[in-house]
Structure formats: C-alpha cells, structure tokens
Coordinates of C-alpha atoms and ligand atoms in Angstrom, one line a residue:
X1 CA 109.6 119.9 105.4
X2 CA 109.3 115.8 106.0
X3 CA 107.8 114.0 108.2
X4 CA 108.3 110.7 109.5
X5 CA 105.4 108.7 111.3
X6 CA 104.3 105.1 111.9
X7 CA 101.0 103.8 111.2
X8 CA 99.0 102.4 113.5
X9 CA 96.3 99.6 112.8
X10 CA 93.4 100.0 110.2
X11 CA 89.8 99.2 111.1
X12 CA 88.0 100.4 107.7
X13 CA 87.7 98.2 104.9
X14 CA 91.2 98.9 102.3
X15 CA 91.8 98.5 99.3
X16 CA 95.3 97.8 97.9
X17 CA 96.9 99.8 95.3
X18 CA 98.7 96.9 94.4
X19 CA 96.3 94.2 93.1
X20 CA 97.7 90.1 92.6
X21 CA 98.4 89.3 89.2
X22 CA 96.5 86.1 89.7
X23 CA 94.1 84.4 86.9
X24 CA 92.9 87.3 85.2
X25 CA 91.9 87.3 81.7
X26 CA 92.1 89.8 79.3
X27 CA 88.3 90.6 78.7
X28 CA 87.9 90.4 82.2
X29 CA 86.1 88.8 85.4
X30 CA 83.1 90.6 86.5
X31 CA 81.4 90.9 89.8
X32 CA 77.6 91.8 91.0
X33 CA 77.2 92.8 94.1
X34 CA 73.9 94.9 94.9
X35 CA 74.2 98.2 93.4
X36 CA 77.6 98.1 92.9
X37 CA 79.8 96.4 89.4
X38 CA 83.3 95.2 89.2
X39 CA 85.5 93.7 86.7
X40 CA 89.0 92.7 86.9
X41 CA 91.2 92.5 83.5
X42 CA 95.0 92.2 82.2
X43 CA 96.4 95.5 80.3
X44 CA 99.3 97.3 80.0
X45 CA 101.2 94.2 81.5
X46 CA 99.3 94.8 84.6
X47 CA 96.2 93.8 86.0
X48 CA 93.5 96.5 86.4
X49 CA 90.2 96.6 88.1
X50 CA 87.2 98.8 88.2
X51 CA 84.5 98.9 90.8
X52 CA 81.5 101.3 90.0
X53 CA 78.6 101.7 93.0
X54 CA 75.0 102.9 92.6
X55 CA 74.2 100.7 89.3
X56 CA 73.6 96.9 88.5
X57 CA 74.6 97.2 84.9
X58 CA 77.8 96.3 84.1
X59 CA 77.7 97.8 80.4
X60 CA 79.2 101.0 81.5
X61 CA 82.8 98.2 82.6
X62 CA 82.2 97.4 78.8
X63 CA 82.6 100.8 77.4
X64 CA 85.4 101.4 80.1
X65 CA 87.2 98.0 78.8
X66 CA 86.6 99.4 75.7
X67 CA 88.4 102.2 76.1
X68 CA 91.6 101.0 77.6
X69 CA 92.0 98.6 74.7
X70 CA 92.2 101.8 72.1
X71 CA 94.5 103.6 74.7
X72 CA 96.5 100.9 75.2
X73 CA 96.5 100.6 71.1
X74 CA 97.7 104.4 70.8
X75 CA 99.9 104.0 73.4
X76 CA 101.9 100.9 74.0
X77 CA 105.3 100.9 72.7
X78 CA 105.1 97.0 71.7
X79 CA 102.0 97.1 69.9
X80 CA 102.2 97.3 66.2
X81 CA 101.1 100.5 64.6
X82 CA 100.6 102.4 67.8
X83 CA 101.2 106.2 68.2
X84 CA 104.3 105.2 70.2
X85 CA 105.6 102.3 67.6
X86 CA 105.4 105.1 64.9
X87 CA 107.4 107.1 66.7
X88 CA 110.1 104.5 67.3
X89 CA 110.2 103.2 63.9
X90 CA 110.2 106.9 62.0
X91 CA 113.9 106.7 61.4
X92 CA 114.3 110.5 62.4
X93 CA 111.2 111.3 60.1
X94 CA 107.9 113.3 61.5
X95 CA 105.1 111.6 62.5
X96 CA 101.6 112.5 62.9
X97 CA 99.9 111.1 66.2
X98 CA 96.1 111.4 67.7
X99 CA 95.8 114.8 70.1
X100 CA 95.5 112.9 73.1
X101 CA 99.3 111.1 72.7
X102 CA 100.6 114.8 71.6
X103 CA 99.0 116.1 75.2
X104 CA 100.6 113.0 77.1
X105 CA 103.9 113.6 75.3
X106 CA 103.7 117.6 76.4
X107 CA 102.8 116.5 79.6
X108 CA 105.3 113.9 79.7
X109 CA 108.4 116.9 78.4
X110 CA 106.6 119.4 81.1
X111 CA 107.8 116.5 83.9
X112 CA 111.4 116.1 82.5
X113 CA 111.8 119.7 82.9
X114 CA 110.3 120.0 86.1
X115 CA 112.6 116.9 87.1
X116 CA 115.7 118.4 86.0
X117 CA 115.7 115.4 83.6
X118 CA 115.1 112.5 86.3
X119 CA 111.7 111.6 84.7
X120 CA 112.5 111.1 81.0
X121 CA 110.4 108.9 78.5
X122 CA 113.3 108.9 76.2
X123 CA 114.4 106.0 78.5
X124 CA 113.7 103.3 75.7
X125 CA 116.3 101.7 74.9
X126 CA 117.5 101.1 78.2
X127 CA 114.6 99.6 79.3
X128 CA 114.5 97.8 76.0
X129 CA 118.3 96.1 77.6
X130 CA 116.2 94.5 80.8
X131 CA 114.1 91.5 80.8
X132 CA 112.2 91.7 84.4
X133 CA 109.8 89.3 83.0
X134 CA 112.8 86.1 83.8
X135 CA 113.7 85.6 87.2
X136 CA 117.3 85.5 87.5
X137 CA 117.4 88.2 84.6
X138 CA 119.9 89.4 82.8
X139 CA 121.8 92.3 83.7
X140 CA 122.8 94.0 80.8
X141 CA 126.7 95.1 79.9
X142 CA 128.5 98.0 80.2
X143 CA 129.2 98.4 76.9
X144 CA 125.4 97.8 76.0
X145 CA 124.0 100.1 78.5
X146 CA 127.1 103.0 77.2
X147 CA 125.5 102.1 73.7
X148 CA 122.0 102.6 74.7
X149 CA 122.8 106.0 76.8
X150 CA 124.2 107.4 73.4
X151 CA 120.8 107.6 72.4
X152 CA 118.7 108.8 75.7
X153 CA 117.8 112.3 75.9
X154 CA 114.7 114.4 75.9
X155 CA 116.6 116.7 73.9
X156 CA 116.1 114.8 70.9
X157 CA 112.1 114.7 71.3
X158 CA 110.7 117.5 69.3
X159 CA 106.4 118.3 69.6
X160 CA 104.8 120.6 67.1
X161 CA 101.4 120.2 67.5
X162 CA 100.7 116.7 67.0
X163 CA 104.0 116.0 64.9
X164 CA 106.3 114.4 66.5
X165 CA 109.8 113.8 65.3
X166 CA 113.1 112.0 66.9
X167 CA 116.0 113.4 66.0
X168 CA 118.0 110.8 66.9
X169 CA 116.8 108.0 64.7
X170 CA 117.9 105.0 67.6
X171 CA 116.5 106.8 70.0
X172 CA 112.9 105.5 71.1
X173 CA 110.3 106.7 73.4
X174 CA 108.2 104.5 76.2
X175 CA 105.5 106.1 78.2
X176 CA 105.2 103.1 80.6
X177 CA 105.7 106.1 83.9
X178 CA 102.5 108.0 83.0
X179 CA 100.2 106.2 80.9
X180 CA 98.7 104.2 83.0
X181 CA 97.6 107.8 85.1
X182 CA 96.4 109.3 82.0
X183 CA 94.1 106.5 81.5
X184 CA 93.1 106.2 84.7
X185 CA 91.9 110.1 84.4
X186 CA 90.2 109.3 80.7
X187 CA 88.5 106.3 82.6
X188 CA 87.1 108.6 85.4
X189 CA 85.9 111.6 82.9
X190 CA 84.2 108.9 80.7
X191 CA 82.2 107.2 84.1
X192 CA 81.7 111.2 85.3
X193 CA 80.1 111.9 82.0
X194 CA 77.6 109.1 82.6
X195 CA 76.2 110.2 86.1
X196 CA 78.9 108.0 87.9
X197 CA 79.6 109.2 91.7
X198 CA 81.2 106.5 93.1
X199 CA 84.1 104.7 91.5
X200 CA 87.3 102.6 92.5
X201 CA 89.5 102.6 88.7
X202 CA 93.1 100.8 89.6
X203 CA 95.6 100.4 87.0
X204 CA 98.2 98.6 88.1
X205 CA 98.6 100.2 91.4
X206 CA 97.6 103.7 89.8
X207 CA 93.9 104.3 92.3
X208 CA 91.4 107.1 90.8
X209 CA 88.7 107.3 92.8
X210 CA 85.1 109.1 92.2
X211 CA 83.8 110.1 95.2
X212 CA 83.6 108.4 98.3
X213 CA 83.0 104.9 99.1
X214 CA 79.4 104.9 100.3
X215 CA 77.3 107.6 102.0
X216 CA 78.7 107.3 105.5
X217 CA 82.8 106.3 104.7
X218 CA 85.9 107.8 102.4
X219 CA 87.6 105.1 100.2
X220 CA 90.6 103.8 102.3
X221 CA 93.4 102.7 100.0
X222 CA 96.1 100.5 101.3
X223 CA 99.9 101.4 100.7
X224 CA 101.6 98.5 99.8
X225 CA 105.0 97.7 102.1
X226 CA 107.6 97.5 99.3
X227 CA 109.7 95.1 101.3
X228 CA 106.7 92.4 102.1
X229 CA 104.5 90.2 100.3
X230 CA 102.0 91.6 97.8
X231 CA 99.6 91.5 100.1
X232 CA 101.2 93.5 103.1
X233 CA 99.5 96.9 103.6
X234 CA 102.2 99.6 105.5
X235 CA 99.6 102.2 106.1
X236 CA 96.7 103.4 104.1
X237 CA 94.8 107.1 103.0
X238 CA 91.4 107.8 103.4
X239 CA 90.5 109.9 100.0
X240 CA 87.5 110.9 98.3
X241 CA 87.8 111.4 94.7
X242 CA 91.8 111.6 94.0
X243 CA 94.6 109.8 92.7
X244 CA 97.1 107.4 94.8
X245 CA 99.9 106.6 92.6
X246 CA 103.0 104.2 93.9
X247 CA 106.4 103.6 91.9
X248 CA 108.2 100.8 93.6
X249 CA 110.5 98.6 93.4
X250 CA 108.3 95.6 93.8
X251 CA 106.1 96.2 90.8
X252 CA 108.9 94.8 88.4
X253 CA 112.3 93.4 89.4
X254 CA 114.7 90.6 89.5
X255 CA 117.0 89.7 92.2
X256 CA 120.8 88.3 91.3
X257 CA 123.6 88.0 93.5
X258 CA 121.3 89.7 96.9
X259 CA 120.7 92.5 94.4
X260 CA 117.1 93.7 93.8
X261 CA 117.1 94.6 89.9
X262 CA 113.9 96.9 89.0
X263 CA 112.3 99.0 86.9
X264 CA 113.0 102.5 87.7
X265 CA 115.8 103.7 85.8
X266 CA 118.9 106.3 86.2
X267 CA 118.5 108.2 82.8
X268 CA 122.4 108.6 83.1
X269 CA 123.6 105.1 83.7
X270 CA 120.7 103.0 82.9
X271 CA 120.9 101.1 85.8
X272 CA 117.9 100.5 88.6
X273 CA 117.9 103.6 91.3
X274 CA 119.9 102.7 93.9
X275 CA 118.9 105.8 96.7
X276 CA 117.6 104.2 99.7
X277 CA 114.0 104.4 98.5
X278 CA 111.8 101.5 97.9
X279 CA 108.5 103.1 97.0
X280 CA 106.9 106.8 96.8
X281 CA 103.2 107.1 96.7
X282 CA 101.6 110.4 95.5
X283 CA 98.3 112.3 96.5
X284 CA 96.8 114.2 93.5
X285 CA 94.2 115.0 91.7
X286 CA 95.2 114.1 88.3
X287 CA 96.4 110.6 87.8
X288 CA 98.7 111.0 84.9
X289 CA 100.4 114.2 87.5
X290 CA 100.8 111.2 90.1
X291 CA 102.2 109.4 87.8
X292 CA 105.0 111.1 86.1
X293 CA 105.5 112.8 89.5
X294 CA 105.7 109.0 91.5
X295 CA 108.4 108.3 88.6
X296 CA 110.2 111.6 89.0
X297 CA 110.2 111.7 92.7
X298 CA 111.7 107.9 92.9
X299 CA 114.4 108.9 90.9
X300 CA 115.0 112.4 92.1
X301 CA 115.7 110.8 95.5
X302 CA 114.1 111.4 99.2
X303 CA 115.4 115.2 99.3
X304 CA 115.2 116.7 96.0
X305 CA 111.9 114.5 95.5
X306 CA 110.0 116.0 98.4
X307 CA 111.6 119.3 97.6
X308 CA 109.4 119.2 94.0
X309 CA 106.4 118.4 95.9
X310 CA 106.2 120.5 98.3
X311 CA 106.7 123.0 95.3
X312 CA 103.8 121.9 93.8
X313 CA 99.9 122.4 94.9
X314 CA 97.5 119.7 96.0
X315 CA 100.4 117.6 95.8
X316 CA 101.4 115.5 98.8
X317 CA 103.2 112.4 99.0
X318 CA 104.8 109.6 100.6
X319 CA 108.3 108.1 100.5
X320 CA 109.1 104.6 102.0
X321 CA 112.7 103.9 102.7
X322 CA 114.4 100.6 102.7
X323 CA 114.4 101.1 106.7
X324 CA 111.0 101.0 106.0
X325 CA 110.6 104.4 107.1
X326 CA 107.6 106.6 106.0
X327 CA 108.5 109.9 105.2
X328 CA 105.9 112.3 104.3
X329 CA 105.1 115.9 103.0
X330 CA 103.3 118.1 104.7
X331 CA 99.5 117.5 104.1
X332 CA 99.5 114.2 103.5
X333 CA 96.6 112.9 105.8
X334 CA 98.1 110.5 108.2
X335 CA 95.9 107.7 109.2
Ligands
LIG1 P1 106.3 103.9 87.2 O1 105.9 102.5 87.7 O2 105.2 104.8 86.9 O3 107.3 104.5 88.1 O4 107.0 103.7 85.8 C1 108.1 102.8 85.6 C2 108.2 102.5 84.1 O5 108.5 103.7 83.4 C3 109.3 101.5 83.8 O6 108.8 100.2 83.8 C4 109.8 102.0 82.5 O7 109.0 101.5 81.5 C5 109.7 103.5 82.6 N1 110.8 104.2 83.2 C6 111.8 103.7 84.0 N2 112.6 104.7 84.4 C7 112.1 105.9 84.0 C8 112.5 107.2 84.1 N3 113.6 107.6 84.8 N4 111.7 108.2 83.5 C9 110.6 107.8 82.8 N5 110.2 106.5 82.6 C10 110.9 105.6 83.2
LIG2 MG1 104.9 106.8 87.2

C-alpha cells in the first residue's frame, strides 16, 4: 500500500543528504567542535562528509579517509588497475578480484534479479555514451546507444568465487548505484570497531548514521526536493543508526531542449528514466541494500518499485513525483 502525505515544518536541527559540491579538497576540510570531528572531502565524483561525536581526535577521519581512497581504488571504473578496470579490460578473460568487490558484485547480481533486471551494473557502456559533467551535454545517437545495448546484460557477468569473467568482451561493468552504500557500511563497521556511538557518514547523499545525534535527540536527515535548489529540504526522517539513500534526478543531469537529461538509466534503451519520478529515498539498515534498492526502485517506477519494498523487511521508502508528491510505504516514519 502507498501513502501520500505532506510535510509539515521542521523545528530540529537537519541535515541534508544532499551536500554542496562547493570548495572541497580531496584530503579534506576538518572541523573541531567540542567533542565532536568533522571533515568534508571529494570522492567518488561526489563530496562526502563525516561527523563523529564523543571524541576531539580527528585521527580516526584519517583512517576513515584512508579507507575510501583504497575502496575507491578497488572500485572505480576510471581508475587504472582497479578491480573494476580489470574487469573491463579482460577482453572476455577471467579475472581475479579482492573478496570484498566479489561480495559487492554478488550483491549487486542478487539486486538485478530481484529487480527483474531494472537495476543492472552491466549498464557501462551506456553510461560511458553521456557526458553530465557539460552543461548542454550531448545526447547520444540512436545508432550509438543500439551499439551500446548490444552489449548490456547481466547475463554476460559470470562470479565464481572471486573470478570474475565477461563474456562479452565490450561489455563493461560500473558499480557507481551501490558503491557508495557499501562504503558507507565499511565506514560505519570500521568507526563501530573503535568504540564509535555516534556518527553522521554521507557519501554523496548516501547518510549512515551510528546512533543517535546526542543523548536527548535522533539525527534528523533532510530530503532533498528534487525539483528546488540544492539546498531545499521537502521533508526530513528522524533515524537512529540507519541508512537514507536518495537516487534523483538532480544528482547528475543536463538539461537540452526543456528536457532534464540524468543519470539513471533504462537498461533497455539507454536513455534517462522518464516515469514521473524525480527522486526515491530508502530507509534501511544496510547502505549498499539502500543503495542498489534507491537505483532499482527509480527505475522500476512508482508501482512496481513500492511493490519490491513492501516485499522486503526493514525496508521502507519514499518516492517523490514530479507533482512533487510524496508517496510512501507503509512504515516509513512521517515527520
Ligand atoms: P544512484 O545514484 O545510486 O541511483 O546510481 C546512479 C548511477 O548508477 C549512475 O550514475 C550510473 O553510473 C549507474 N546507473 C545508471 N542506471 C543504472 C541502472 N539502471 N542500474 C545500475 N546502475 C545504473
Ligand atoms: Mg543507488
């Protein structure tokens, strides 16, 4: 069942899952404030922040940084020599990879299956045909994208263990719809390992929380309105240790012709989904679930999207129309 509702007006401090790409280095900003570290940095083309309470030493946002830099080495499908560039250079041959990109690449075929094929990482060289970094971009041919489909398809992704091989030697993988939750959830294991019990980790718009804010209040996380400046919060959650993931068509477009151009693509065609959805936000308790799910249920569409997570437990979520209405399943905490 779905639910529509409006928000009303937010009193508690929020913070927005969607943070300003604004003068961020690499290596990172910090910030003391008593008892509590932050540090803001660029990865995974998107900015991420961190925000540990209870400590004044920031070397634990070292070791965190630390870590995103090797995932983001494994991982990345531009960065030479990574897990994911093997892959897409094997020319059809197997290739060994770490455990951790084997258990994201299982997890990743678990969500095409469960998507009915809407969530597929296979997506590569489709996404390799857009440029959302230029504003007008391109959009790419027919005849291109009809080139590019002739080598999409989970079905040429074979896992045994941690080899890996693509039968189809064009075809090319890009984990860009659930790495960022995976590393959120090796982020939070690694701060929960060090006697952490209060954390804000947000990649990109991908929010794991430890805990709760302070003693007395939840953290409040602010959903972005998909449709207003980066800035405008549409409603927010109140959450205490879980993930908020958003795919939206904000985080990465172009516009052309009144058209917005973005990110989330129709594994069939290629092309940006075009559905009368602007954002869906997931509730979970695994990050790297939100995420494949987020990218699943975008694609999937209002109907069949809610459908899956109402299927699934502890798993609520929140679609966003481009009415800008807020549809929701059935537990997700309304403000
Ligand atoms: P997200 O923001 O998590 O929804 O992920 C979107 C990113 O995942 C895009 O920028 C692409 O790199 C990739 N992607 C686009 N469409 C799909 C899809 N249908 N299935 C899997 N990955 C996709
Ligand atoms: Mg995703």
């Amino acid at each position: 069942m779905q639910h529509k509702f409006y928000p009303k007006i937010v009193l508690l401090p929020v913070v927005l899952a969607a943070l300003l790409a604004t003068a961020c280095q690499r290596t990172g900003t910090s910030d003391h404030s008593s008892g509590s570290v932050s540090r803001t940095g660029f990865f995974f083309d998107t900015v991420v922040s961190l925000t540990v309470n209870g400590t004044d030493d920031d070397s634990v946002l070292d070791e965190c940084f630390t870590l995103m830099e090797n995932y983001e080495a494994m991982l990345s499908r531009t960065r030479e020599n990574s897990d994911v560039w093997k892959i897409n250079h094997s020319s059809g041959k197997p290739v060994t990879v770490s455990d951790e990109t084997a258990s994201l690449l299982s997890l990743a075929m678990k969500y095409s299956e469960l998507s009915d094929g809407a969530f597929d990482i296979t997506i590569a060289p489709y996404v390799e045909l857009w440029d959302f970094k230029e504003n007008p971009g391109t959009v790419p041919s027919e005849a291109d994208l009809a080139e590019a489909g002739s080598h999409v398809g989970i079905s040429s992704l074979r896992l045994d263990g941690n080899t890996v091989t693509l039968d189809d030697p064009e075809a090319a993988v890009d984990l860009g719809a659930i790495a960022k939750g995976y590393i959120a959830d090796r982020v939070k294991e690694f701060l929960t390992s060090q006697g952490v019990e209060s954390a804000l980790i947000n990649l990109g718009g991908n929010v794991l929380t430890i805990g709760n804010r302070s003693s007395s209040s939840p953290w409040n996380i602010g959903i972005r309105d998909p449709l207003g400046d980066s800035d405008d919060i549409i409603t927010s959650i109140r959450i205490s240790g879980k993930s908020v993931v958003t795919s939206g068509t904000y985080e990465r477009y172009f516009e052309k012709d009144g058209v917005r151009y973005h990110h989330i693509l129709d594994p069939k065609t290629g092309l940006p989904v075009q559905n009368g959805l602007e954002s869906v936000t997931i509730l979970s308790n695994s990050s790297a679930e939100g995420d494949a799910l987020s990218t699943s249920c975008f694609v999937l569409g209002l109907e069949k999207g809610m459908e899956l997570v109402e299927s699934l437990d502890g798993t609520e979520a929140l679609f966003i129309t481009d009415e800008q209405e807020l549809c929701c399943s059935d537990g997700f905490p309304k403000e």
